[in-house]
Short mmCIF file of C-alpha atoms (C1' of nucleotides) in Angstrom, two decimals:
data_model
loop_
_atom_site.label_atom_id
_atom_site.label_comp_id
_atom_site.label_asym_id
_atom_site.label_seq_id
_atom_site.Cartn_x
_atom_site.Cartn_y
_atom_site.Cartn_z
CA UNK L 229 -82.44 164.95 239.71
CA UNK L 230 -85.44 165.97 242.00
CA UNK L 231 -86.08 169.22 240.32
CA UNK L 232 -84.63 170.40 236.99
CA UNK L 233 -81.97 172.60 238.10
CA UNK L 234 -79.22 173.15 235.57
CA UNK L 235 -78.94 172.30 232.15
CA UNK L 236 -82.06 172.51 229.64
CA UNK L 237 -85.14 171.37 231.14
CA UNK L 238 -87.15 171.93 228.08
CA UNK L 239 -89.25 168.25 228.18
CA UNK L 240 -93.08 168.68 228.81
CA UNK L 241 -92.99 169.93 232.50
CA UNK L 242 -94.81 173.51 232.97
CA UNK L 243 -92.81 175.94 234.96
CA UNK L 244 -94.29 176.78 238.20
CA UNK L 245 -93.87 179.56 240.65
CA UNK L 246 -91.96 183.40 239.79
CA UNK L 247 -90.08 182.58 236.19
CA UNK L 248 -86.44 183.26 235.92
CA UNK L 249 -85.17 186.78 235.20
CA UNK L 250 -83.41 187.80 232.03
CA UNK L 251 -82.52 190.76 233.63
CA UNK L 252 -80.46 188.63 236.22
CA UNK L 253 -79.05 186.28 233.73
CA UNK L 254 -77.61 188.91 231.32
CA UNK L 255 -76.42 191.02 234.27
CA UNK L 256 -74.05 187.78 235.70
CA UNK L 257 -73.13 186.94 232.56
CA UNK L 258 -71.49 190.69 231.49
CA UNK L 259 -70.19 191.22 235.28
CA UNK L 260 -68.37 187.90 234.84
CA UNK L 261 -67.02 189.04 231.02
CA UNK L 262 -65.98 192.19 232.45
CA UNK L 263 -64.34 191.11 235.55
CA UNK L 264 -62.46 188.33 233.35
CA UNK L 265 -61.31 190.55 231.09
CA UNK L 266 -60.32 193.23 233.57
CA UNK L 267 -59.34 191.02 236.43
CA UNK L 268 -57.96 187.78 235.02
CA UNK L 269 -59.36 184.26 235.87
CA UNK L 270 -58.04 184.26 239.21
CA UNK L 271 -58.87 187.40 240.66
CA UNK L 272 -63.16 186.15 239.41
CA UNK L 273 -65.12 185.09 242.61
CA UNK L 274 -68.68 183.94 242.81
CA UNK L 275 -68.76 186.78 245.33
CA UNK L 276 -67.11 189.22 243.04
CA UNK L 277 -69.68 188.64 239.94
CA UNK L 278 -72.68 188.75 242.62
CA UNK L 279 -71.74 192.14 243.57
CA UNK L 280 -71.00 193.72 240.26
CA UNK L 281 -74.12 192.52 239.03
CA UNK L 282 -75.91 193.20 241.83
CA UNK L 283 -77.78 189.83 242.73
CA UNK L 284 -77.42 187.24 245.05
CA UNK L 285 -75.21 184.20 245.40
CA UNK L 286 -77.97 181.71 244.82
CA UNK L 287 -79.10 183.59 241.30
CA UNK L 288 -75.78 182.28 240.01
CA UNK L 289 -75.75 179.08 241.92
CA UNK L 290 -79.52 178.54 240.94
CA UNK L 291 -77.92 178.40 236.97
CA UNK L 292 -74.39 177.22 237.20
CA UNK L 293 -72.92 174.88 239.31
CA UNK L 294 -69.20 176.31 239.16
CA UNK L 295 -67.22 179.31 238.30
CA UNK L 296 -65.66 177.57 235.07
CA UNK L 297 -69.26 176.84 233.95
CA UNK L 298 -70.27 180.96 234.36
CA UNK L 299 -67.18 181.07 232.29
CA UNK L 300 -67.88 178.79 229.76
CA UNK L 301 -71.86 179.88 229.10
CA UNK L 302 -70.15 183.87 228.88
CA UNK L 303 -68.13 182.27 226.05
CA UNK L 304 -70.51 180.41 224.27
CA UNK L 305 -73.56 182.87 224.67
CA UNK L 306 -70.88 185.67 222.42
CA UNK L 307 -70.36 187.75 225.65
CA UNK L 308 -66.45 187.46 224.49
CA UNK L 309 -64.80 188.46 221.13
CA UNK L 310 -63.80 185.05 220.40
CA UNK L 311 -63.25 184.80 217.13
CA UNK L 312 -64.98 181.58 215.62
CA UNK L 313 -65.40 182.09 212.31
CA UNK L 314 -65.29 180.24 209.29
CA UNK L 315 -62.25 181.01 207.37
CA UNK L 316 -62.81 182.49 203.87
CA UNK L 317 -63.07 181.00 201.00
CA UNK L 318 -61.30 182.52 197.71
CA UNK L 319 -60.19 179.61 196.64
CA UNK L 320 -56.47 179.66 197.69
CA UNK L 321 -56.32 177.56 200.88
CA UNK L 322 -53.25 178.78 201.85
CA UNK L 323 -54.20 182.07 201.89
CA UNK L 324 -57.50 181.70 203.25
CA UNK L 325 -55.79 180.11 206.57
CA UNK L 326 -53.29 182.47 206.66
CA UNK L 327 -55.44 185.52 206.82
CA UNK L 328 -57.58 183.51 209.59
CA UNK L 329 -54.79 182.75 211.84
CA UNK L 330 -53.73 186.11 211.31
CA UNK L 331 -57.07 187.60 213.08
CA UNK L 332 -56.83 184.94 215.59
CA UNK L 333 -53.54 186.62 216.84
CA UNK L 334 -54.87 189.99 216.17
CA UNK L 335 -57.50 189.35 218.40
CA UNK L 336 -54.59 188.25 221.18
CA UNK L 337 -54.01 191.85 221.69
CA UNK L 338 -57.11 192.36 222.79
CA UNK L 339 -57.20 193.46 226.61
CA UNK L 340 -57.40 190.55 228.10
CA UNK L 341 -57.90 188.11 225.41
CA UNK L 342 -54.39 186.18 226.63
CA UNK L 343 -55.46 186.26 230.06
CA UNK L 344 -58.79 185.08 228.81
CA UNK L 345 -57.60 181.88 227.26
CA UNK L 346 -54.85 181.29 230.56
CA UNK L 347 -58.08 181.45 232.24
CA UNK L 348 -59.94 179.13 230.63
CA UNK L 349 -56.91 176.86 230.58
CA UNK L 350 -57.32 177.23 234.46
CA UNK L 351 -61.04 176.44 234.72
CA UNK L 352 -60.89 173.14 232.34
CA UNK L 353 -58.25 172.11 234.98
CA UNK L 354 -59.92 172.62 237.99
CA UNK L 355 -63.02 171.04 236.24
CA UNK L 356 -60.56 167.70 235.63
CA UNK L 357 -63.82 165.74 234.47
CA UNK L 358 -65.56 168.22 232.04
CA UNK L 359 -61.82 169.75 230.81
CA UNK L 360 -62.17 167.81 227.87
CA UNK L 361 -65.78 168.70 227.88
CA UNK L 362 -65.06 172.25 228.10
CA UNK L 363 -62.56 172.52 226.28
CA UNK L 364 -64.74 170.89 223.34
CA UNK L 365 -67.31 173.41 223.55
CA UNK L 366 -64.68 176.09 223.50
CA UNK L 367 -62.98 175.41 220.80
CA UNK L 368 -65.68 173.22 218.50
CA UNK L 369 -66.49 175.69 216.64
CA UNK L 370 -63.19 176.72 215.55
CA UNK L 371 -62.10 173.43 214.98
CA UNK L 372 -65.30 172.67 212.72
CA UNK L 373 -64.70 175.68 210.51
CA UNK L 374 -61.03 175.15 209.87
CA UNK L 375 -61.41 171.04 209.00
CA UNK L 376 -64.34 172.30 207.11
CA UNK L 377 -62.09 175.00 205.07
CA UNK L 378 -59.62 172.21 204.83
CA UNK L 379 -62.29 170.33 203.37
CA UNK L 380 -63.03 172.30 200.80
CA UNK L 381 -59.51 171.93 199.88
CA UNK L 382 -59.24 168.26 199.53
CA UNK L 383 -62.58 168.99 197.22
CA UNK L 384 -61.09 171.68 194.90
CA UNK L 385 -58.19 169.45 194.71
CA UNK L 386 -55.45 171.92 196.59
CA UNK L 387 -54.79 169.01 199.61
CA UNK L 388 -54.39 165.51 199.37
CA UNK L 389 -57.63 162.80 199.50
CA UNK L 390 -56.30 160.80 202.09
CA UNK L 391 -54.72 164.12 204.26
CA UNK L 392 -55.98 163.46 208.06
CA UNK L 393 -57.78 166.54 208.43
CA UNK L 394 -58.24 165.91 212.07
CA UNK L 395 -54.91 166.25 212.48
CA UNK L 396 -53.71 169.28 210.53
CA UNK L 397 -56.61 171.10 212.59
CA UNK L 398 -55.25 170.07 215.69
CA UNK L 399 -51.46 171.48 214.59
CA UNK L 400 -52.63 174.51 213.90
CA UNK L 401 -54.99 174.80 216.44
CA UNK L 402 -52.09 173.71 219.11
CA UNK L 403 -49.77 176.05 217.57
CA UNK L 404 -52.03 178.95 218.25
CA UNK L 405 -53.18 178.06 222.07
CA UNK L 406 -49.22 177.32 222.99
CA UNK L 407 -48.58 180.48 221.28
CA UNK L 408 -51.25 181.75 223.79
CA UNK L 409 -50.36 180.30 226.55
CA UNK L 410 -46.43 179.53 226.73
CA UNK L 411 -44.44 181.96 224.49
CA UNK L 412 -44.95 185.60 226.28
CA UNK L 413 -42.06 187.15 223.29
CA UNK L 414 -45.39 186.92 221.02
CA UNK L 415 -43.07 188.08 218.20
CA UNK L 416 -41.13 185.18 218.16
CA UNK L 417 -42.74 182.84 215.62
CA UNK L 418 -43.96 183.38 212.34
CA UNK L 419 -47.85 182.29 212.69
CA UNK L 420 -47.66 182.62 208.71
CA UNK L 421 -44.65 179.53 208.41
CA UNK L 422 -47.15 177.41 210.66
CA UNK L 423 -49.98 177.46 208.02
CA UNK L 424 -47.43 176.90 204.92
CA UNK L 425 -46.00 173.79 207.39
CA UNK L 426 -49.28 172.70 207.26
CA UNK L 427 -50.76 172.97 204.60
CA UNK L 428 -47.47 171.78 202.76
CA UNK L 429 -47.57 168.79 204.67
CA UNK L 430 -51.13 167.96 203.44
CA UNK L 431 -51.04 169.69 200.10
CA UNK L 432 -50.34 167.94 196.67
CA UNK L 433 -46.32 167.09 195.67
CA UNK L 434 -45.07 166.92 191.93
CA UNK L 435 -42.81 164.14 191.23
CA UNK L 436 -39.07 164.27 190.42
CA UNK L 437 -38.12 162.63 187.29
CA UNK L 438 -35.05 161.76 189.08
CA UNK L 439 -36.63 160.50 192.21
CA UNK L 440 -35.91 161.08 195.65
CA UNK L 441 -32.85 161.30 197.68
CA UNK L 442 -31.72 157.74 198.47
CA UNK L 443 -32.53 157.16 202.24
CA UNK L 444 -35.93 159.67 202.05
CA UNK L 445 -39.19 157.73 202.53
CA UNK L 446 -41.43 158.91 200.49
CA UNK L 447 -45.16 159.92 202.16
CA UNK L 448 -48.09 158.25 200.21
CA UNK L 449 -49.21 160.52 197.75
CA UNK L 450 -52.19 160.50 195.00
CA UNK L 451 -51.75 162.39 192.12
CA UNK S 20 -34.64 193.66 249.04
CA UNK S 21 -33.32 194.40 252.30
CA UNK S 22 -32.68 190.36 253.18
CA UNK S 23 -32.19 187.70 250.39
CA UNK S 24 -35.01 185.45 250.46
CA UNK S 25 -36.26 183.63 247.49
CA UNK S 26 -34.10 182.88 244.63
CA UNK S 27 -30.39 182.85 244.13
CA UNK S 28 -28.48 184.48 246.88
CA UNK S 29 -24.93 183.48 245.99
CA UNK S 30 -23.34 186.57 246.07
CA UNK S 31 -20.44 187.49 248.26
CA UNK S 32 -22.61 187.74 251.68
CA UNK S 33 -22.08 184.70 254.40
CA UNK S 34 -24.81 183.09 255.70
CA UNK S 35 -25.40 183.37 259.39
CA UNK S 36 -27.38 181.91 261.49
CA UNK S 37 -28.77 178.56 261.21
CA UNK S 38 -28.64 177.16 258.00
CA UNK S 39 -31.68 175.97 255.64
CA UNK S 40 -32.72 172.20 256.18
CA UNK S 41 -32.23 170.34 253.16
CA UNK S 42 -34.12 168.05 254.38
CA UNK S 43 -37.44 169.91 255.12
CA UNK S 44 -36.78 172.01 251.36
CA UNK S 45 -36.42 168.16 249.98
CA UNK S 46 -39.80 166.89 251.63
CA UNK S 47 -41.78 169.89 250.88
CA UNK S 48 -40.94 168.95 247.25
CA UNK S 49 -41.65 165.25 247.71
CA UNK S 50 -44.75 165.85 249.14
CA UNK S 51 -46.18 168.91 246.41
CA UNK S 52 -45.17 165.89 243.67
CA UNK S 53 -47.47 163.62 245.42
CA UNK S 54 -50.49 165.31 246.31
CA UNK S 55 -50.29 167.17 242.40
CA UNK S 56 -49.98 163.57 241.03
CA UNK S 57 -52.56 162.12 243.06
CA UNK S 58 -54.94 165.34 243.81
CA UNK S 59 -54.46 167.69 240.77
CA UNK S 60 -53.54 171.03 240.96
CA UNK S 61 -56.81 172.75 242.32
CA UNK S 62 -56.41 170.18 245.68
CA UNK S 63 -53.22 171.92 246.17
CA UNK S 64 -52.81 174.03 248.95
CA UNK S 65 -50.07 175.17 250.79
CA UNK S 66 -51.46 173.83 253.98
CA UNK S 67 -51.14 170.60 252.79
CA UNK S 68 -47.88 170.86 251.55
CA UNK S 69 -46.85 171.85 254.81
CA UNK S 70 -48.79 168.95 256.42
CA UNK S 71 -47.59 166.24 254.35
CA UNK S 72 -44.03 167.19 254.82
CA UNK S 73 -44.46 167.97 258.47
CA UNK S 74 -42.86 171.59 257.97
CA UNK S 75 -44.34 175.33 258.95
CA UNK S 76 -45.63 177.43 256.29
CA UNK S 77 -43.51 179.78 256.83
CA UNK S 78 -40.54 177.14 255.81
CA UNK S 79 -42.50 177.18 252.42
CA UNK S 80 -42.66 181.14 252.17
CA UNK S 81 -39.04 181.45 252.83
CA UNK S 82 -38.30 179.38 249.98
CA UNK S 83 -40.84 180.15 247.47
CA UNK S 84 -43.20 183.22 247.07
CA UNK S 85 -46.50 180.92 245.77
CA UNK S 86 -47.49 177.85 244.75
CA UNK S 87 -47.12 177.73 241.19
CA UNK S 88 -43.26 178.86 242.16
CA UNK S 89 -42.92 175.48 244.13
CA UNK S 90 -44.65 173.74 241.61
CA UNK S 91 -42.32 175.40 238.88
CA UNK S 92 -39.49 174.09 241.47
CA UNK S 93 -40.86 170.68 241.49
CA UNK S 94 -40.85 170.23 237.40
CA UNK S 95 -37.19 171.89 237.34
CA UNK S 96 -35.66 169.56 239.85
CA UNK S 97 -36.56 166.63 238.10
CA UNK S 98 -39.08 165.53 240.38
CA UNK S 99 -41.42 164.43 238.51
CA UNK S 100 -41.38 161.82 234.87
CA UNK S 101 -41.16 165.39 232.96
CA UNK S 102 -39.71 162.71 230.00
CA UNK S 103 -37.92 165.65 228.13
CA UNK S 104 -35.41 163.78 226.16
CA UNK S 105 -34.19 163.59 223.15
CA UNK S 106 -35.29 162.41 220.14
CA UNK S 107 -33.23 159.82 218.82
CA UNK S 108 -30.95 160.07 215.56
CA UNK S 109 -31.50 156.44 213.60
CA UNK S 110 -31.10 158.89 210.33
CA UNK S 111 -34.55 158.99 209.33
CA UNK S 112 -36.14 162.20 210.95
CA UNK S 113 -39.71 161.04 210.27
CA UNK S 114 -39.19 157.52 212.01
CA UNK S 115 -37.52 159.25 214.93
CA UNK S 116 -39.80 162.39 215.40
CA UNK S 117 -42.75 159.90 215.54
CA UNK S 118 -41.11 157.20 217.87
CA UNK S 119 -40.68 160.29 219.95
CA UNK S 120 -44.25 161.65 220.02
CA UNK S 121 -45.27 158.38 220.98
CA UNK S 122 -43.21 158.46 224.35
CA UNK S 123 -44.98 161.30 224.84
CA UNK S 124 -48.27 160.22 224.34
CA UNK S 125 -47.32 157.29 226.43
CA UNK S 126 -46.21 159.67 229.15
CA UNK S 127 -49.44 160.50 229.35
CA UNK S 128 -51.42 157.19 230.32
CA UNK S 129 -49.07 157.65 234.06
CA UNK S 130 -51.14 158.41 236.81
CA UNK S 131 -51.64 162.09 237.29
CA UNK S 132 -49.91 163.23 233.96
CA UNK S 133 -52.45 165.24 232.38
CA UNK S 134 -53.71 166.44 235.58
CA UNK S 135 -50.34 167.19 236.22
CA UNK S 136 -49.92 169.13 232.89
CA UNK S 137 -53.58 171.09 233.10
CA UNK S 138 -52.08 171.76 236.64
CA UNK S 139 -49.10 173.66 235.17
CA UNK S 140 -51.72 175.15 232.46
CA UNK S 141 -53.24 176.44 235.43
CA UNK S 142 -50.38 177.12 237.69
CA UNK S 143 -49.11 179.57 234.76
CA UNK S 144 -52.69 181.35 234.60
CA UNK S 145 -52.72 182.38 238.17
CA UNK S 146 -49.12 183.83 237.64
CA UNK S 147 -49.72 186.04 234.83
CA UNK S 148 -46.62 187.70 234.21
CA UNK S 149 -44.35 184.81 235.45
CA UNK S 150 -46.56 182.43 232.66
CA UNK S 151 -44.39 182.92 229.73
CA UNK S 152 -40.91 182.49 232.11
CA UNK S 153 -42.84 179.21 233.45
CA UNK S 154 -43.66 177.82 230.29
CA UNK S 155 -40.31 178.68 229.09
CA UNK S 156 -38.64 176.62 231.97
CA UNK S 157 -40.70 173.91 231.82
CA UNK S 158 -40.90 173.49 227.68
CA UNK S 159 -37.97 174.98 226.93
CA UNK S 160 -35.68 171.58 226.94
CA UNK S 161 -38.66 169.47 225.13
CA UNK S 162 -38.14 172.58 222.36
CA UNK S 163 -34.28 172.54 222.25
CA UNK S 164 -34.35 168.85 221.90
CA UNK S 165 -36.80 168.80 219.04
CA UNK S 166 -35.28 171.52 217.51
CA UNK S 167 -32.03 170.15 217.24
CA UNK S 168 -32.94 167.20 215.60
CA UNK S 169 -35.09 168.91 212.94
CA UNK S 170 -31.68 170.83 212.63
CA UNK S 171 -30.07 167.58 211.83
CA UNK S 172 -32.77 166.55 209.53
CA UNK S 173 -31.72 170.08 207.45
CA UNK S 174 -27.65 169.18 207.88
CA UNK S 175 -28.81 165.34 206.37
CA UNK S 176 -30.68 167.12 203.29
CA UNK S 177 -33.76 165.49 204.46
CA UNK S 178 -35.48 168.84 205.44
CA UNK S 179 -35.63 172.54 203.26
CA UNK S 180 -32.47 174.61 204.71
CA UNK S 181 -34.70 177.58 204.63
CA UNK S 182 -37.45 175.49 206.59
CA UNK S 183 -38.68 177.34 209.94
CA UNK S 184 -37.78 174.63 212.92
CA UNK S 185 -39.09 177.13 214.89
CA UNK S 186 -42.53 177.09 213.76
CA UNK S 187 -42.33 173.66 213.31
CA UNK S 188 -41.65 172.55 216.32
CA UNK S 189 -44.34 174.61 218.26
CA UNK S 190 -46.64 172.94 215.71
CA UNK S 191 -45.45 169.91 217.08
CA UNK S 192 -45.59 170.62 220.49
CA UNK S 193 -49.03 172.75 220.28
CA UNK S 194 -50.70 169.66 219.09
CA UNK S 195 -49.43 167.70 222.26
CA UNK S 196 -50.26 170.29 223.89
CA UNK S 197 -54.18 170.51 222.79
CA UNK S 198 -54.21 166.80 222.84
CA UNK S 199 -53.71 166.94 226.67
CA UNK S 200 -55.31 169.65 227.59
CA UNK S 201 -58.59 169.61 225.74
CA UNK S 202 -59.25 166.47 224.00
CA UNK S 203 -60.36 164.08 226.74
CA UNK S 204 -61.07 161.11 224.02
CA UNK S 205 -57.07 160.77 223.40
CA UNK S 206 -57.75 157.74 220.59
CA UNK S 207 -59.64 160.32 218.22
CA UNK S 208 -56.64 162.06 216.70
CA UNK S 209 -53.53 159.83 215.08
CA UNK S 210 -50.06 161.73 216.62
CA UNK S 211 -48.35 159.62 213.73
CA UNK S 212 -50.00 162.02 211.18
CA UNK S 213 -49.25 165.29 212.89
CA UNK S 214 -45.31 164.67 212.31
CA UNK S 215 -46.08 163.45 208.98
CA UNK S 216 -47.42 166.60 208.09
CA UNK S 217 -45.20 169.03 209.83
CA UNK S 218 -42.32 166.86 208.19
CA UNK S 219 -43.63 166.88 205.03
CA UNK S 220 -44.22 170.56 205.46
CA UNK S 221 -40.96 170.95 205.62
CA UNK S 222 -39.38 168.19 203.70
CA UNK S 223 -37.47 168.22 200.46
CA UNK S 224 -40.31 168.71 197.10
CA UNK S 225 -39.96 167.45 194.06
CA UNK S 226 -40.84 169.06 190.88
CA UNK S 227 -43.61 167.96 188.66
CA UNK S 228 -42.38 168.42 184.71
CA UNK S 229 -45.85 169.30 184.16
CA UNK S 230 -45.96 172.37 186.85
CA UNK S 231 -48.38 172.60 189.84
CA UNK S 232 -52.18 173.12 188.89
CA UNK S 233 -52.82 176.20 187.88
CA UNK S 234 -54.28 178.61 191.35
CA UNK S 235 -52.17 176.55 193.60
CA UNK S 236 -49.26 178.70 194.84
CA UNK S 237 -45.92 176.97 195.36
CA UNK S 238 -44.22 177.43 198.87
CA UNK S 239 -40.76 178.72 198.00
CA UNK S 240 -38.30 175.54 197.63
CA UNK S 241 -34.11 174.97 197.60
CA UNK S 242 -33.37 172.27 195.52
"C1'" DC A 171 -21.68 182.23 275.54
"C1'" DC A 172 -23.90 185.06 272.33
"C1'" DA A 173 -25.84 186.81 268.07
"C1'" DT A 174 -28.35 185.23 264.30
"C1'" DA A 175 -31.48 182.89 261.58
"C1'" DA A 176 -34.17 178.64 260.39
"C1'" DC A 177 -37.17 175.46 262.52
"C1'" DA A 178 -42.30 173.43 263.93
"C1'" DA A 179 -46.34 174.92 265.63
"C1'" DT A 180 -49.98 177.80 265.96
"C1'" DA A 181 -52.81 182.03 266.11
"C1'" DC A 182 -54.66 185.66 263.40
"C1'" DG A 183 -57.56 188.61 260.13
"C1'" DG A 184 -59.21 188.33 255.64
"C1'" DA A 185 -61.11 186.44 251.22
"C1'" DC A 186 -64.31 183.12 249.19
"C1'" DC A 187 -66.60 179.12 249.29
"C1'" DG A 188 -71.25 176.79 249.10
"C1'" DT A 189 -75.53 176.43 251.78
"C1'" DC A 190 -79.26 178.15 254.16
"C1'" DC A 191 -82.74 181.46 255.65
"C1'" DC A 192 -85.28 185.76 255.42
"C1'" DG A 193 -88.85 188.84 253.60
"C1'" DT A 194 -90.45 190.08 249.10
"C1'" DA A 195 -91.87 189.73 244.11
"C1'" DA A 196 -93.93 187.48 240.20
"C1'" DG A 197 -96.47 184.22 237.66
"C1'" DC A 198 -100.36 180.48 237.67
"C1'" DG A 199 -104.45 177.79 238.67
"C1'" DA A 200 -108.57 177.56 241.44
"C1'" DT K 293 -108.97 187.35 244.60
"C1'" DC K 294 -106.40 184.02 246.97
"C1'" DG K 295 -103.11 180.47 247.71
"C1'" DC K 296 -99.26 177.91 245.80
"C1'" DT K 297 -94.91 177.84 243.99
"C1'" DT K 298 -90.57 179.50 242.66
"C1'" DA K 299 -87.06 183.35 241.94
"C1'" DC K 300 -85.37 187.45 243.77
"C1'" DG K 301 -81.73 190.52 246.68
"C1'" DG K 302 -79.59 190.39 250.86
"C1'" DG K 303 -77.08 188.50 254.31
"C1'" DA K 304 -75.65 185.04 258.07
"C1'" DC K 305 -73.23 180.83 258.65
"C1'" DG K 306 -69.32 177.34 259.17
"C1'" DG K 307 -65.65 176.05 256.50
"C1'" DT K 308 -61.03 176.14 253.83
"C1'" DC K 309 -57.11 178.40 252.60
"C1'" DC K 310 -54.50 182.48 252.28
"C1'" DG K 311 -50.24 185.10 253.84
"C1'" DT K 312 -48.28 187.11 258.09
"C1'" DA K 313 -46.90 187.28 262.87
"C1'" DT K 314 -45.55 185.23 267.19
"C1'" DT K 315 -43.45 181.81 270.34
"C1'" DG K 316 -40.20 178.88 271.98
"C1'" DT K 317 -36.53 175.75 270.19
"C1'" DT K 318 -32.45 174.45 267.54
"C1'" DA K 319 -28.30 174.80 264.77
"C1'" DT K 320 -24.22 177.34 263.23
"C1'" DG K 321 -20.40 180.78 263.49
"C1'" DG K 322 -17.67 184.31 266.09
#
DNA sequence: CCATAACAATACGGACCGTCCCGTAAGCGA
DNA sequence: TCGCTTACGGGACGGTCCGTATTGTTATGG
């Protein structure tokens, strides 16, 4: 790169010449949220946010280099109510993930919020090379708190040592965005049964003294 | 409608005039499976559609009323490796669900899958209200399929009768889902341990004489 | 033969794209 | 204070694709 365009330039270089606005920045950044929410991923243009904001094209070009990446610095700057917080902790893992996933689909009533996440669905595909990219910043943060709450589990002794946290994160995580983005009857399946799956599937089991069926294999287990 | 155009038009009325090429409605198919294999979804266009299969646009517009609806077409007809069989039934539900998540996963190293997939993630955004019907269409048989053979798992006592498949299964599918769509390094996160967990989540328990630890709530269980 | 409708091809206005250029505004060093 | 540099709003530009309309041709049934 010939000039620090994008990105953080923050190595030793002094910046020369009329400093970018603030004013600008913020003002593309809520046009876009609003317009998203409003309008849907599809009906946002370049154009669109220019005008709503009132700026020009190459403000928003100067800092992004794409639609999806307007889209993705509005979600990671907190322009959207997205919802990425640590689950609770009161000691009852169960209960703590239960409550969380049921704000997560609380906050898919939002106006919007499905369109939203359809949207961003759309943008990571049209990206192709920074989808996973994007999709990693997106949803980091949610992943980290729930393997962390998991964590804690394994620690207080609720879930299994060798449980692939990883994993149970991504199940729930998956159930939520094909929730999201599939089933339109939102009704349909109990978000509650997908945490007890889970979390049963990771948690501690109590041996029969009469053993298990014949022909049932038997998951490694440490008591 | 005054004239039937899109959809099913089987009712009672004759058709006059000249009839629909099969031929033409054939290669505009072939030719949306190739360039979405080989282009993605966001090189797309109906243009080239027309171009490739050497048709009018107006031969697509009679048919279909967008391009996700011709993509939606595409799936349903079977024209492209949708791989929605299945699972097998060796007895063991465990060995069987996670022989079959590996065909999927291995679905995934073809050429153009997973842009093929985000394509359909995106194709669904820019429809709005037709997502939930696409994702139906398109899911719907990879869901039956799964379902029923959890539902065999409950009729061979090797899963809770009170277990939700339901839940379970969009578990199953949501993580395949996220895997796809969002995590771009697809050796981080073991598939093998997602069904593990789902089917111990809803596997048979067996009671501990000494009782669970104490603050750890039991999930209801049918002996 | 005649009515009808699908066909390929192409023209059309419109929406956005991404780039470029204008005149102006805002910092900085000399 | 004066250049130098860069960002600003605004808008022109060629380009792609949209969805519709038109034209002349072709296939089918009455």
């Amino acid at each position: 790169m010939s000039r620090p365009e994008h990105e953080s330039e923050r190595d030793s270089e002094k910046p020369r010449g009329r400093p970018r606005s603030n004013l600008a920045h913020q003002a593309i950044l809520e046009a876009t949220r609003d317009l998203l929410t409003s309008g849907g991923y599809e009906r946002l243009s370049i154009e669109a946010i220019a005008a709503r904001a009132g700026v020009g094209k190459q403000t928003i070009y100067r800092r992004w280099r794409s639609k999806s990446a307007v889209v993705a610095e509005v979600v990671l700057a907190g322009y959207l109510p997205i919802h990425a917080g640590t689950p609770a902790d009161t000691g009852d893992v169960l209960v703590d993930l239960q409550a969380w996933v049921r704000e997560q689909v609380a906050w898919h009533t939002y106006p919007g919020a499905v369109a939203l996440v359809r949207g961003l669905a759309a943008a990571a595909a049209d990206s192709d090379a920074d989808a996973g990219r994007l999709y990693d910043q997106l949803t980091g943060p949610v992943r980290e708190g729930l393997m962390h709450r998991l964590a804690v589990g394994v620690q207080q002794s609720q879930l299994r040592a060798d449980a692939d946290l990883e994993a149970a994160t991504d199940a729930i995580i998956g159930s939520l965005l094909f929730r999201v983005l599939a089933r339109s009857d939102t009704s349909s399946v109990n978000t509650d049964s997908i945490v007890e799956i889970v979390i049963g599937g990771i948690g501690k089991r109590w041996r029969n003294p009469a053993g298990p069926p014949a022909g049932w294999a038997v998951p490694p287990d440490a008591p």
